[in-house]
XYZ file of C-alpha atoms in Angstrom:
470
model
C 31.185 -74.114 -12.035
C 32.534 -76.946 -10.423
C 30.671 -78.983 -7.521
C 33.909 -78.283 -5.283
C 34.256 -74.726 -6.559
C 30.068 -74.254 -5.504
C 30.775 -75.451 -2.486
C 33.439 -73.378 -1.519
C 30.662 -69.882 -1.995
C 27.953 -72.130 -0.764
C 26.455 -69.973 2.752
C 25.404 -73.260 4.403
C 28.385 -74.978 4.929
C 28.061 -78.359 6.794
C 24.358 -78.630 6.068
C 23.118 -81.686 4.484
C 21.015 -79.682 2.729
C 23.046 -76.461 1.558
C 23.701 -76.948 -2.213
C 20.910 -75.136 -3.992
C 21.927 -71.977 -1.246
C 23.567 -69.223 -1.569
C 22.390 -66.602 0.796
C 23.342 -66.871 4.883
C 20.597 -68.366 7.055
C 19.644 -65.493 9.962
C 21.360 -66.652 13.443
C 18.055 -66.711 14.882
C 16.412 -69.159 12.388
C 19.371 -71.118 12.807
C 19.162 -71.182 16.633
C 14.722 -71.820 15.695
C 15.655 -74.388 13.319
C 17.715 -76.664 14.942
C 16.877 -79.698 17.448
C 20.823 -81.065 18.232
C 20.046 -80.097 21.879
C 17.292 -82.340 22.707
C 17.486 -84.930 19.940
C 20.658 -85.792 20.963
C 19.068 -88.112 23.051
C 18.327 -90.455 20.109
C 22.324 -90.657 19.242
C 22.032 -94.686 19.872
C 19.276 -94.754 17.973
C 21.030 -92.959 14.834
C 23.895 -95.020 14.917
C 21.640 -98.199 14.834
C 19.936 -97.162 12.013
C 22.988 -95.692 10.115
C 24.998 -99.393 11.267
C 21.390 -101.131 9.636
C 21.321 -98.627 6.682
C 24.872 -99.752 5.633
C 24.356 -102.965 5.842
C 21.696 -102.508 3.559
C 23.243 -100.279 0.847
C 26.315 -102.764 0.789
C 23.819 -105.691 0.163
C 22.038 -103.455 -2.453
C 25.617 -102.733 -4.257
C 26.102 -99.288 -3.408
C 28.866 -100.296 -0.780
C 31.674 -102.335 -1.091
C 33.297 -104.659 1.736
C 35.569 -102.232 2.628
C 33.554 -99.003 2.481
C 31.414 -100.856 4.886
C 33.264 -101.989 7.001
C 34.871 -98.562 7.054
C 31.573 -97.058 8.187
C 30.600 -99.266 10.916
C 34.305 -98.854 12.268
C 33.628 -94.808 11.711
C 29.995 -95.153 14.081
C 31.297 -96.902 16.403
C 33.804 -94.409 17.360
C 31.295 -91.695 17.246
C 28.939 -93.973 19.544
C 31.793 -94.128 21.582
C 32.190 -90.495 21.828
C 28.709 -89.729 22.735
C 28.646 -92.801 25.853
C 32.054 -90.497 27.143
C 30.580 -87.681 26.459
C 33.410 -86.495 24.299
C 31.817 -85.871 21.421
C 31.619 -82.118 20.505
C 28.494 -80.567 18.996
C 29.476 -78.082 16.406
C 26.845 -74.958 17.404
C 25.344 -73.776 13.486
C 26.582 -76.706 11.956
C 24.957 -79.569 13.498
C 21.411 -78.949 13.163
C 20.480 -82.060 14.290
C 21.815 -85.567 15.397
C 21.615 -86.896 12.191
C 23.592 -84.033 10.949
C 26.210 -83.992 13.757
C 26.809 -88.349 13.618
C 26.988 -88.048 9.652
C 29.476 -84.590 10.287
C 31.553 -86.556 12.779
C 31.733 -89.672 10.556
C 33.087 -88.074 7.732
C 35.643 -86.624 10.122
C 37.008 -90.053 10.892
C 36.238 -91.868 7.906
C 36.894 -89.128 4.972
C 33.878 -87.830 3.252
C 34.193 -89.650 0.151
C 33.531 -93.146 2.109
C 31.239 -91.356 4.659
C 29.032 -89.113 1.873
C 27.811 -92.746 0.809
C 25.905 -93.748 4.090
C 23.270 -91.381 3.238
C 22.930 -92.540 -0.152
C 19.090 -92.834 -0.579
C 18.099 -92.030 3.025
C 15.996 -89.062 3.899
C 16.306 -87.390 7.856
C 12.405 -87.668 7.240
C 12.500 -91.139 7.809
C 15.761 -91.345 9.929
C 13.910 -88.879 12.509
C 10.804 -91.018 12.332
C 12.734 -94.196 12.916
C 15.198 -92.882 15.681
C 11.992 -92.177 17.451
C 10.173 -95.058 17.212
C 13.517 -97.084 18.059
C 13.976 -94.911 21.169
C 10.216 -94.943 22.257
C 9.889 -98.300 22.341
C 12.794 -98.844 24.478
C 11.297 -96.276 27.054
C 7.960 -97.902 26.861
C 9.052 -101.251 27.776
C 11.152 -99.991 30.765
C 7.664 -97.913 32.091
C 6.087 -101.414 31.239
C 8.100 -103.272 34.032
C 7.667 -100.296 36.333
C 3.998 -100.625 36.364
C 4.248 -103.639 36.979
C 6.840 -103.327 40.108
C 4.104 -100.619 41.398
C 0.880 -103.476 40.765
C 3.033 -106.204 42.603
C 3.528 -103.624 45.214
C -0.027 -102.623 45.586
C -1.070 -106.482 45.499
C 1.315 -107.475 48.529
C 0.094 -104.729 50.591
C -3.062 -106.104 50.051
C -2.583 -109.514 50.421
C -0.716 -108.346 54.033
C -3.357 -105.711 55.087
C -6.357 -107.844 54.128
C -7.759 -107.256 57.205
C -8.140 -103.533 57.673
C -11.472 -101.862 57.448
C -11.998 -98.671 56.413
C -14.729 -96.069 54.972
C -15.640 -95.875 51.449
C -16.964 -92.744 50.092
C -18.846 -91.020 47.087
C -18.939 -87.409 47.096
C -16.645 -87.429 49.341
C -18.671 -88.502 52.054
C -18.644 -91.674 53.794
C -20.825 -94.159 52.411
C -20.029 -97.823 53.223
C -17.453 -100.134 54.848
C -14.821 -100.836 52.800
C -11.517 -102.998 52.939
C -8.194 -101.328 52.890
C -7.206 -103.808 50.273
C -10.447 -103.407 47.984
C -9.230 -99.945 48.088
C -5.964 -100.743 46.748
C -7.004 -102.992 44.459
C -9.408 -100.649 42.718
C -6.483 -98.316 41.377
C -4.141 -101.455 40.802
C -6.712 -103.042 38.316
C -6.961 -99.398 36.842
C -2.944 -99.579 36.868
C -3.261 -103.190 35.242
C -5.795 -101.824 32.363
C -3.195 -98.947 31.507
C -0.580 -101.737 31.195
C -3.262 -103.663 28.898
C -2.964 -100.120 26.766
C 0.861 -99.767 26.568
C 1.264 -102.895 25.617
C -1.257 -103.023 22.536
C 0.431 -99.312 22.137
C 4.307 -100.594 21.282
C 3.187 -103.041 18.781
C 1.664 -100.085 17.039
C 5.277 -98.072 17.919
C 7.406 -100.740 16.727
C 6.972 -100.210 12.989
C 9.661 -99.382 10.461
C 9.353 -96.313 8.356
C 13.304 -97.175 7.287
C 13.367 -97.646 3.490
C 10.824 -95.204 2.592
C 12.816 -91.943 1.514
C 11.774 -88.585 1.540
C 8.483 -89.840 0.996
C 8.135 -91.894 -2.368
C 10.345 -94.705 -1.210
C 13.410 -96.311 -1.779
C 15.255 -96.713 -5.442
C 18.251 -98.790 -4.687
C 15.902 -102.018 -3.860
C 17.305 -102.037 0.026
C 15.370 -105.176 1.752
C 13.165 -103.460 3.892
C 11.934 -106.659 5.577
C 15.765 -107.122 6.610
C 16.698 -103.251 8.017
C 13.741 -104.092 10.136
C 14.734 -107.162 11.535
C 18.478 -106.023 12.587
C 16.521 -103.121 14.452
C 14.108 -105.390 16.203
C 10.844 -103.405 14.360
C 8.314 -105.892 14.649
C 6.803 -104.849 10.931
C 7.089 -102.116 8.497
C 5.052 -99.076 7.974
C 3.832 -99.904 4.244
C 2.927 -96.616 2.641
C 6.183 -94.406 2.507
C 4.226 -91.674 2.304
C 2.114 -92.081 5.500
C 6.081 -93.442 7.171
C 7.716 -90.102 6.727
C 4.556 -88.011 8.087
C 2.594 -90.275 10.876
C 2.844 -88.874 14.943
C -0.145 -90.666 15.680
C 2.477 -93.396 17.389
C 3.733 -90.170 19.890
C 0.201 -88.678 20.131
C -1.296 -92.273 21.194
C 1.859 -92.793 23.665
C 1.302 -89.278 24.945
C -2.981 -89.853 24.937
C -1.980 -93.435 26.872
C 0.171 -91.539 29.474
C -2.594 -88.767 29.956
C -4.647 -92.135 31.234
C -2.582 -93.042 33.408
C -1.326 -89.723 34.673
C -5.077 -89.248 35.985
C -5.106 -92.357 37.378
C -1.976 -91.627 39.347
C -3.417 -88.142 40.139
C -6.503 -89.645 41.721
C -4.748 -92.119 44.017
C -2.691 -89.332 44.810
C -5.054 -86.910 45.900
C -7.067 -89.978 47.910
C -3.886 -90.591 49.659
C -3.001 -86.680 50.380
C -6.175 -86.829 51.750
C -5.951 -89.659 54.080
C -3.103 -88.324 55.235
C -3.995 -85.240 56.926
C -4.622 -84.848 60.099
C -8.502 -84.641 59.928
C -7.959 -88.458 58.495
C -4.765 -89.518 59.807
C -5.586 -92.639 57.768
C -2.036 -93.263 56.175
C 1.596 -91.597 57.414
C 4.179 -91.029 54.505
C 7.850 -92.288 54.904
C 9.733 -88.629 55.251
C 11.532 -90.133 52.068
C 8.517 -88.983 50.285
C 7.602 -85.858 52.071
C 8.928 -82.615 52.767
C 8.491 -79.887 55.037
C 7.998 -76.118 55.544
C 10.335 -72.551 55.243
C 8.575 -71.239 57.968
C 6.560 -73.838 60.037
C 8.857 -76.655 62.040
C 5.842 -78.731 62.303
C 4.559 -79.219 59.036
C 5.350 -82.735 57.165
C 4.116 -82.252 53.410
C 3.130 -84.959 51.006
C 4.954 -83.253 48.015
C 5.657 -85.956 46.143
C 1.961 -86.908 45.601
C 1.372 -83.404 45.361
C 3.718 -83.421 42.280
C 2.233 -86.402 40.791
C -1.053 -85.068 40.770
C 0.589 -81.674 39.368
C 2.502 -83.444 36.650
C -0.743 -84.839 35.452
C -1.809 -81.913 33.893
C 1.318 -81.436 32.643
C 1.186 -84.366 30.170
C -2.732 -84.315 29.502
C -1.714 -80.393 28.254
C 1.391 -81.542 25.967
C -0.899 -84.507 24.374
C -3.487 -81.923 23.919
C -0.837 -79.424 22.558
C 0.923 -81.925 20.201
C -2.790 -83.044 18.934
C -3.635 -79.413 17.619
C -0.118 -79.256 16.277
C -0.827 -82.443 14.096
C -4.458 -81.996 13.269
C -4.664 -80.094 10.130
C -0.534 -80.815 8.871
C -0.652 -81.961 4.588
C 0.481 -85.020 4.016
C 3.599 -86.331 4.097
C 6.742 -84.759 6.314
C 6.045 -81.225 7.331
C 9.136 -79.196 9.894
C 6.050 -79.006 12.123
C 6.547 -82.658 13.389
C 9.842 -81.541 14.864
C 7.422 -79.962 17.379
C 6.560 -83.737 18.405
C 10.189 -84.765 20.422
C 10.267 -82.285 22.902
C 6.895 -82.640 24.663
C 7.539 -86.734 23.997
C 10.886 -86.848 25.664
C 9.370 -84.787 28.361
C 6.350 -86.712 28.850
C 7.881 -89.975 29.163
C 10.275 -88.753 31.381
C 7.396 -87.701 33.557
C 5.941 -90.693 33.435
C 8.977 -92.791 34.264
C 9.808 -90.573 37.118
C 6.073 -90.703 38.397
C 5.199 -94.703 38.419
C 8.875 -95.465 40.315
C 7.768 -92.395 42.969
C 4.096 -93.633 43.122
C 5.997 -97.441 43.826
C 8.332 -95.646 46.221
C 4.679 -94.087 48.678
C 3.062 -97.175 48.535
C 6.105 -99.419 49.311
C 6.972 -97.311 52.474
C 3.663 -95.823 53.560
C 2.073 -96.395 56.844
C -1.162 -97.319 57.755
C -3.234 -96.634 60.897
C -5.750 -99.173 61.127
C -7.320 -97.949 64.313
C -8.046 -94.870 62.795
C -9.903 -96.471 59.708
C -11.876 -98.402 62.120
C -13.152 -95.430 64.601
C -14.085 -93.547 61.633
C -16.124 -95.698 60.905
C -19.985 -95.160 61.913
C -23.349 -97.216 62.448
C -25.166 -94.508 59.778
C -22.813 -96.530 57.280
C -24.812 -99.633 58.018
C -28.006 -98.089 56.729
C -27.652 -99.899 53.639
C -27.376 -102.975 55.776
C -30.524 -102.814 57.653
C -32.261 -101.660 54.413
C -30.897 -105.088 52.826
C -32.054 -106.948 56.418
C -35.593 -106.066 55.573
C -35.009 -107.141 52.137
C -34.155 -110.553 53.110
C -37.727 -110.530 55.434
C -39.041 -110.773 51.922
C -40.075 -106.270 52.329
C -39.571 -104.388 49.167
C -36.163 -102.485 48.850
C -37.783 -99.094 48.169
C -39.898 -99.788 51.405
C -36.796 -100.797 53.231
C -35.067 -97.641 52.036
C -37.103 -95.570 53.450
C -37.625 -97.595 56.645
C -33.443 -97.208 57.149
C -33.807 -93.712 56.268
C -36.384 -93.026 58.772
C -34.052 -94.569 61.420
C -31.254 -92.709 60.515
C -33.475 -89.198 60.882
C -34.346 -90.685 64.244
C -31.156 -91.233 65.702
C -29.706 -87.611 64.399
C -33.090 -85.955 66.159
C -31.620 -88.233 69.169
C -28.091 -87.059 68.602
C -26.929 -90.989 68.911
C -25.759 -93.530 66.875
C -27.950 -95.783 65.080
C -26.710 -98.535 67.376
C -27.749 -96.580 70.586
C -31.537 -96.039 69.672
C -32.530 -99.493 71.227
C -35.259 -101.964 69.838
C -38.136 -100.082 71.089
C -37.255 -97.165 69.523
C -36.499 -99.123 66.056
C -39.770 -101.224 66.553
C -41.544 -97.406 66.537
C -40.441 -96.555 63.073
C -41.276 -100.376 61.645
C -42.449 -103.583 63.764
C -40.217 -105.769 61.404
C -37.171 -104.850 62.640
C -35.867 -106.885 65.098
C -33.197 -107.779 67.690
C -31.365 -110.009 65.289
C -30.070 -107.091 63.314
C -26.599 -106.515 64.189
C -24.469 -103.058 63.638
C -21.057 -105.182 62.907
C -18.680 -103.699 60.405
C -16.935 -107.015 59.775
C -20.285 -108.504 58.698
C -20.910 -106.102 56.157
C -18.201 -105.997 54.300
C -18.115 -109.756 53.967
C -21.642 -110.143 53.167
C -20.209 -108.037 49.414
C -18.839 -111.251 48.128
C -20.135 -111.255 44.355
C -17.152 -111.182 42.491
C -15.256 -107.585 42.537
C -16.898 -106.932 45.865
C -14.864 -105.844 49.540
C -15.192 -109.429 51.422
C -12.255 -110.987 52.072
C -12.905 -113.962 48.735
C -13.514 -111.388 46.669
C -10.401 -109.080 47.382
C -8.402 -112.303 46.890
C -9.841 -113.072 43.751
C -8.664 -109.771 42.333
C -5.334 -110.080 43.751
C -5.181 -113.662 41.743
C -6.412 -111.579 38.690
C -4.056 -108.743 39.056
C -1.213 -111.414 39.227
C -2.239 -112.583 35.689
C -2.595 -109.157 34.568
C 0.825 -108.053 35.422
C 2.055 -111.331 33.655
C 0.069 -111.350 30.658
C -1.387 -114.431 31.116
């Protein structure tokens, strides 16, 4: 039987795959099977590879001048297709966009020039390439928008140096704090997580192009070159490990989870400020939304969302984990299963940093009401460390400041309203010269990473460097 006359009965017509079948796939497990309608996404990335691959095969001999140069003439039409948004999918044919670019080519091109671009390539690789190609790309783009939102935080602070507020630990208010220490505790936490993506896209940007199905390459294509033209930044050296590692999406995906939580806790911090028990902070109605039923209500959705959306990546890295944990080695159809949740998560993430950037760049502050809820129990600490410096021991002085603060809520007064006689009762050492001043305590924390005024500078100097990588 002839390879034209096979083809002709073959039941998988169009597949890359569909010579050694004869029998019809089931619609469904076509439908299950295929990944065209989210993969598309990589169609730039394809191309790129398929433009590299060529140039490759022609400097290994398999292509001649003209073949080549009838190939990259071929892709860039189909490139040009996609960018209109012209180019047709062919439902049951194109299984993926490997499939559908190769399909198209040979359209163009004729198959017996465009059957050749394949020559020696597996979609194993191509899949795992396209990714990495595409991820990278997105990665560096979130880069710069963490760093938009860290030079936004860092100008706030700079501006709204200043502004005292409480600090709190379970919740409850503990010690004065600087608006701007505040600020900068979550940018430095936003400056680690750009640390992390950085050290994660070197890791990313590896070529797996060259290494087959999984035993490699038999033409002798210069790996060192495909990599270059695609801007890799090294190759993956075992083809086998190439074709089946997701441990680059499941650390991108494990490095978002980070930060997601960090942008869910400054979100929830800020949703709390913001109501009216707090009426610390006022979001710009760009960023808020309101109620069906209720004229009054002013909601702060869109941190509400980001602290939402957090659990929405930690559960796809946590899903995409179990899916890889026990796979044999080498390429397995399971690993499709890895796109989906990554396009989605790094959309999240893109979406989420430029919104967080968005609350912080237009958000009001109320200073005032920082200040007035602030209260002289706060300063316990303070007098505790006042006795310290009389040369008392700090467990006596702790419970010397704790037996003033039981005295002035059996009063039902402020620390600050019990008087010296009354402090002189619970402890002859203290004296007039203690003084309840909120101002004075937070600069008095100024060991480095501390709320005084030098030290919130100092970590607005550091978070400059940060965001540079100097």
């Amino acid at each position: 039987m002839s390879t034209q006359e096979f083809q002709t009965k073959s039941s998988t017509p169009g597949k890359l795959w569909g010579g050694r079948f004869t029998g019809a796939l089931d619609p469904l497990m076509t439908e299950y099977n295929q990944s065209i309608y989210y993969d598309r996404a990589f169609y730039h990335q394809d191309i790129a590879g398929s433009i590299a691959w060529a140039n490759a095969n022609h400097k290994a001999g398999i292509l001649s001048q003209e073949e080549l140069k009838g190939i990259l003439d071929g892709l860039s039409k189909v490139e040009k297709e996609w960018k209109e948004g012209t180019f047709e999918i062919k439902p049951g044919i194109d299984e993926d966009i490997h499939t559908a670019n190769e399909r198209r080519l040979s359209e163009i091109i004729g198959k017996e020039v465009g059957g050749k671009l394949h020559t020696g390539r597996s979609r194993n690789e191509q899949v795992a390439t396209d990714m990495r190609l595409w991820l990278v790309e997105q990665l560096r783009k979130i880069e710069c928008w963490i760093q938009d939102l860290i030079k936004a935080m860092t100008q706030r602070a700079e501006i709204e140096i200043d502004v005292c507020m409480p600090g709190y630990t379970h919740l409850q208010r503990a010690q004065p704090i600087r608006w701007s220490h505040w600020l900068c505790s979550y940018a430095l936490a936003f400056a680690s997580d750009l640390e992390r993506l950085r050290e994660v896209i070197k890791r990313v940007n590896k070529s797996p192009l060259g290494c087959g199905a999984l035993a490699g390459n038999p033409f002798g294509v210069d790996r060192d070159a495909i990599a270059n033209e695609l801007g890799f930044e090294g190759l993956l050296m075992n083809s086998l490990g190439a074709v089946g590692d997701r441990k680059f999406v499941v650390e991108t995906m494990q490095w978002a989870a980070e930060l997601m939580g960090d942008i869910s806790r400054i979100g929830e911090d800020l949703i709390i400020y913001g109501t009216a028990e707090f009426g610390f902070v006022k979001l710009a109605d760009a960023y808020s939304t309101g109620s069906s039923l209720m004229p009054q209500k002013k909601n702060s959705d869109s941190l509400e969302l980001l602290r939402g959306k957090s659990g929405r990546v930690i559960g796809q890295m946590i899903g995409l984990t179990c899916t890889t944990k026990s796979l044999p080695s080498t390429y397995n159809k399971d690993l499709q299963e890895s796109v989906e949740p990554m396009l989605d998560t790094i959309k999240t993430v893109s979406d989420s940093v430029r919104i967080l950037t968005g609350v912080l760049s237009t958000l009001t502050i109320h200073p005032a009401k920082m200040l007035a809820a602030l209260t002289p129990d706060m300063l316990a600490t303070d007098l505790a460390d006042y006795l310290v410096r009389k040369g008392v021991p700090f467990r006596e002085t702790h419970h010397i400041s704790g037996q003033v603060v039981a005295e002035a809520e059996r009063r039902r007064c402020g620390m600050d309203e019990l008087g010296l006689e009354v402090l002189r009762g619970v402890d002859k050492r203290l004296g007039d010269d203690f003084v309840f001043d909120y101002e004075r305590s937070v600069e008095l924390r100024s060991a480095k990473g501390g709320t005084s005024k030098s030290s919130v500078k100092e970590q607005i100097e550091l978070l400059k460097e940060m965001v540079t990588g100097s």
